[in-house]
Amino acid sequence: MEMNREKLCTSKADVSSDSTYHCSTCHDEEEWSNTSRGRAKSRSLSASPALGSTKEFRRTRSLHGPCPVTTFGPKACMLQNPKTIMHIQDPASQRLTWNKPPKSVLVIKKIRDASLLQPFKELCVYLTEENNMIVYVEKKVLEDPAIANDDNFGPVKKKFCTFREDYDDISNQIDFIICLGGDGTLLYASSLFQGSVPPVMAFHLGSLGFLTPFNFENFQSQVTQVIEGNAALVLRSRLKVKVVKEHREKMTVQNGIEENGVVSANIEKEVGKQIMQYQVLNEVVVDRGPSSYLSNVDVFLDGHLITTVQGDGVIVSTPTGSTAYAAAAGASMIHPNVPAIMITPICPHSLSFRPIVVPAGVELKIMLSPDARNTAWVSFDGRKRQEICHGDSISITTSCYPLPSICFRDPVSDWFESLAECLHWNVRKKQNNFAVEE
């Protein structure tokens, strides 16, 4: 019976090179393109079909995701898991499209930078007057005296919709985001959206600009292309972090504000516990804080203790964050399309403790060791810094809400260009060749 089933699949594959069929060995939902002995010649790994026909599909040579084939030999196949966290897509096929034309845009400007005032005004005038778009701006941006006292900018400013961080929820009102500044503006934009993130277009107007591929000189044509849906995307995975603290003192929370005036976003109250959740784009850093003792924290992976970190701390980063703090601590640099989580020690008290890469989707848990001499401190993309005591825990896994960053060219070219321009990767004086003797 199995031989007849295999012959049936083979005969269907030989009918036409462009036809598709359903393999009866696996689930009926699985579909392949022209195969030979269970090996697919081309198949998109995304949940939605790739652009163009099957003949136009190409695999990016420099990036190799998981194998698209889910059958191995005549009888073995991959067990289908309904708890899939994320889908891996060929970077070459990641393109931006709109179900409806975008009408609202969030403009994020770097605070306390006078050089960005003129680009900010030009961009807002272009969006409101020439594209008739609804512009959202943070309220503290408009409090800048150079903007508040500009009478010529007054009519445009009246059309703005303003919001305040940690007070107003704008997650369902923004169609796409434009960042003016450095990498910090992109991290700030990520922190504003704890769920689905609109596409982000980042202009390089800061100091480093590793994550901001666009120059502002020709912003009109570039913004128009994005509005028309003609742009490449790179999906930057984020970390979903849950901090569980033992309830040690009674706090009354009213409208998301604690008694001491500190805003506590995404707080859930349980009996004896306080739970906070964050979406992190770069990294989660656990360090020893102001203490002079070594940090001593246990790291669990899917419930199993894998190691105890003794040193200055540990960095848990995304591929996007691998070129930030993790790279400075000696880690490798990972392309943002690679589904992974990196664990990097900070000045470990062991020469053999090297950075490791674990699969995306695993659950990491970090806790103070029972015999730790001092507490630890944790921060999320450099923000929300807080103390971790005995009994507290930090759970980290891959978020199902990535940040879609709009590319200037494509995910591969932009990344290597940023390595060369910003980090000067492998830049050296070339060796002279031998002189040719006559």
mmCIF file with all atom_site columns, C-alpha atoms in Angstrom, residues 105-109 116-138 141-142 147 150 152-161 178-180 203 216 219-220 223 227:
data_model
loop_
_atom_site.group_PDB
_atom_site.id
_atom_site.type_symbol
_atom_site.label_atom_id
_atom_site.label_alt_id
_atom_site.label_comp_id
_atom_site.label_asym_id
_atom_site.label_entity_id
_atom_site.label_seq_id
_atom_site.pdbx_PDB_ins_code
_atom_site.Cartn_x
_atom_site.Cartn_y
_atom_site.Cartn_z
_atom_site.occupancy
_atom_site.B_iso_or_equiv
_atom_site.pdbx_formal_charge
_atom_site.auth_seq_id
_atom_site.auth_comp_id
_atom_site.auth_asym_id
_atom_site.auth_atom_id
_atom_site.pdbx_PDB_model_num
ATOM 1  C CA . VAL A 1 105 ? 1.431  58.276 10.391 1.00 0.00 ? 105 VAL A CA 1
ATOM 2  C CA . LEU A 1 106 ? 3.371  58.561 13.639 1.00 0.00 ? 106 LEU A CA 1
ATOM 3  C CA . VAL A 1 107 ? 6.392  60.869 13.410 1.00 0.00 ? 107 VAL A CA 1
ATOM 4  C CA . ILE A 1 108 ? 9.016  60.277 16.108 1.00 0.00 ? 108 ILE A CA 1
ATOM 5  C CA . LYS A 1 109 ? 11.712 62.911 16.474 1.00 0.00 ? 109 LYS A CA 1
ATOM 6  C CA . LEU A 1 116 ? 16.207 67.925 13.515 1.00 0.00 ? 116 LEU A CA 1
ATOM 7  C CA . LEU A 1 117 ? 13.769 70.830 13.766 1.00 0.00 ? 117 LEU A CA 1
ATOM 8  C CA . GLN A 1 118 ? 13.903 71.788 10.095 1.00 0.00 ? 118 GLN A CA 1
ATOM 9  C CA . PRO A 1 119 ? 13.648 68.190 8.748  1.00 0.00 ? 119 PRO A CA 1
ATOM 10 C CA . PHE A 1 120 ? 10.773 67.582 11.162 1.00 0.00 ? 120 PHE A CA 1
ATOM 11 C CA . LYS A 1 121 ? 8.875  70.626 9.908  1.00 0.00 ? 121 LYS A CA 1
ATOM 12 C CA . GLU A 1 122 ? 9.471  69.782 6.244  1.00 0.00 ? 122 GLU A CA 1
ATOM 13 C CA . LEU A 1 123 ? 8.296  66.222 6.718  1.00 0.00 ? 123 LEU A CA 1
ATOM 14 C CA . CYS A 1 124 ? 5.141  67.230 8.607  1.00 0.00 ? 124 CYS A CA 1
ATOM 15 C CA . VAL A 1 125 ? 4.214  69.854 6.007  1.00 0.00 ? 125 VAL A CA 1
ATOM 16 C CA . TYR A 1 126 ? 4.679  67.278 3.243  1.00 0.00 ? 126 TYR A CA 1
ATOM 17 C CA . LEU A 1 127 ? 2.552  64.668 5.012  1.00 0.00 ? 127 LEU A CA 1
ATOM 18 C CA . THR A 1 128 ? -0.317 66.975 6.002  1.00 0.00 ? 128 THR A CA 1
ATOM 19 C CA . GLU A 1 129 ? -0.590 69.328 3.043  1.00 0.00 ? 129 GLU A CA 1
ATOM 20 C CA . GLU A 1 130 ? 0.494  67.197 0.079  1.00 0.00 ? 130 GLU A CA 1
ATOM 21 C CA . ASN A 1 131 ? -0.661 63.751 1.242  1.00 0.00 ? 131 ASN A CA 1
ATOM 22 C CA . ASN A 1 132 ? -3.599 64.762 3.491  1.00 0.00 ? 132 ASN A CA 1
ATOM 23 C CA . MET A 1 133 ? -2.448 62.388 6.203  1.00 0.00 ? 133 MET A CA 1
ATOM 24 C CA . ILE A 1 134 ? -3.219 62.453 9.914  1.00 0.00 ? 134 ILE A CA 1
ATOM 25 C CA . VAL A 1 135 ? 0.061  63.045 11.746 1.00 0.00 ? 135 VAL A CA 1
ATOM 26 C CA . TYR A 1 136 ? 0.557  61.816 15.325 1.00 0.00 ? 136 TYR A CA 1
ATOM 27 C CA . VAL A 1 137 ? 3.297  63.508 17.357 1.00 0.00 ? 137 VAL A CA 1
ATOM 28 C CA . GLU A 1 138 ? 4.309  63.062 20.967 1.00 0.00 ? 138 GLU A CA 1
ATOM 29 C CA . VAL A 1 141 ? 7.938  67.249 20.960 1.00 0.00 ? 141 VAL A CA 1
ATOM 30 C CA . LEU A 1 142 ? 5.603  70.191 20.403 1.00 0.00 ? 142 LEU A CA 1
ATOM 31 C CA . ILE A 1 147 ? 8.337  74.701 17.448 1.00 0.00 ? 147 ILE A CA 1
ATOM 32 C CA . ASP A 1 150 ? 7.152  79.311 15.152 1.00 0.00 ? 150 ASP A CA 1
ATOM 33 C CA . ASN A 1 152 ? 4.664  79.813 10.226 1.00 0.00 ? 152 ASN A CA 1
ATOM 34 C CA . PHE A 1 153 ? 4.399  76.270 11.566 1.00 0.00 ? 153 PHE A CA 1
ATOM 35 C CA . GLY A 1 154 ? 1.270  77.061 13.567 1.00 0.00 ? 154 GLY A CA 1
ATOM 36 C CA . PRO A 1 155 ? -1.361 76.057 10.952 1.00 0.00 ? 155 PRO A CA 1
ATOM 37 C CA . VAL A 1 156 ? 0.338  72.690 10.458 1.00 0.00 ? 156 VAL A CA 1
ATOM 38 C CA . LYS A 1 157 ? 0.709  72.127 14.186 1.00 0.00 ? 157 LYS A CA 1
ATOM 39 C CA . LYS A 1 158 ? -3.037 72.563 14.737 1.00 0.00 ? 158 LYS A CA 1
ATOM 40 C CA . LYS A 1 159 ? -3.694 69.509 12.551 1.00 0.00 ? 159 LYS A CA 1
ATOM 41 C CA . PHE A 1 160 ? -1.540 67.220 14.718 1.00 0.00 ? 160 PHE A CA 1
ATOM 42 C CA . CYS A 1 161 ? -2.871 64.514 16.990 1.00 0.00 ? 161 CYS A CA 1
ATOM 43 C CA . ILE A 1 178 ? 8.552  57.554 10.463 1.00 0.00 ? 178 ILE A CA 1
ATOM 44 C CA . CYS A 1 179 ? 11.590 57.983 12.734 1.00 0.00 ? 179 CYS A CA 1
ATOM 45 C CA . LEU A 1 180 ? 13.910 60.992 12.584 1.00 0.00 ? 180 LEU A CA 1
ATOM 46 C CA . PHE A 1 203 ? 15.827 58.215 8.533  1.00 0.00 ? 203 PHE A CA 1
ATOM 47 C CA . PHE A 1 216 ? 16.689 62.652 4.326  1.00 0.00 ? 216 PHE A CA 1
ATOM 48 C CA . PHE A 1 219 ? 12.527 62.072 1.568  1.00 0.00 ? 219 PHE A CA 1
ATOM 49 C CA . GLN A 1 220 ? 9.561  63.056 -0.660 1.00 0.00 ? 220 GLN A CA 1
ATOM 50 C CA . VAL A 1 223 ? 7.949  58.409 1.523  1.00 0.00 ? 223 VAL A CA 1
ATOM 51 C CA . ILE A 1 227 ? 2.744  55.028 0.825  1.00 0.00 ? 227 ILE A CA 1
#
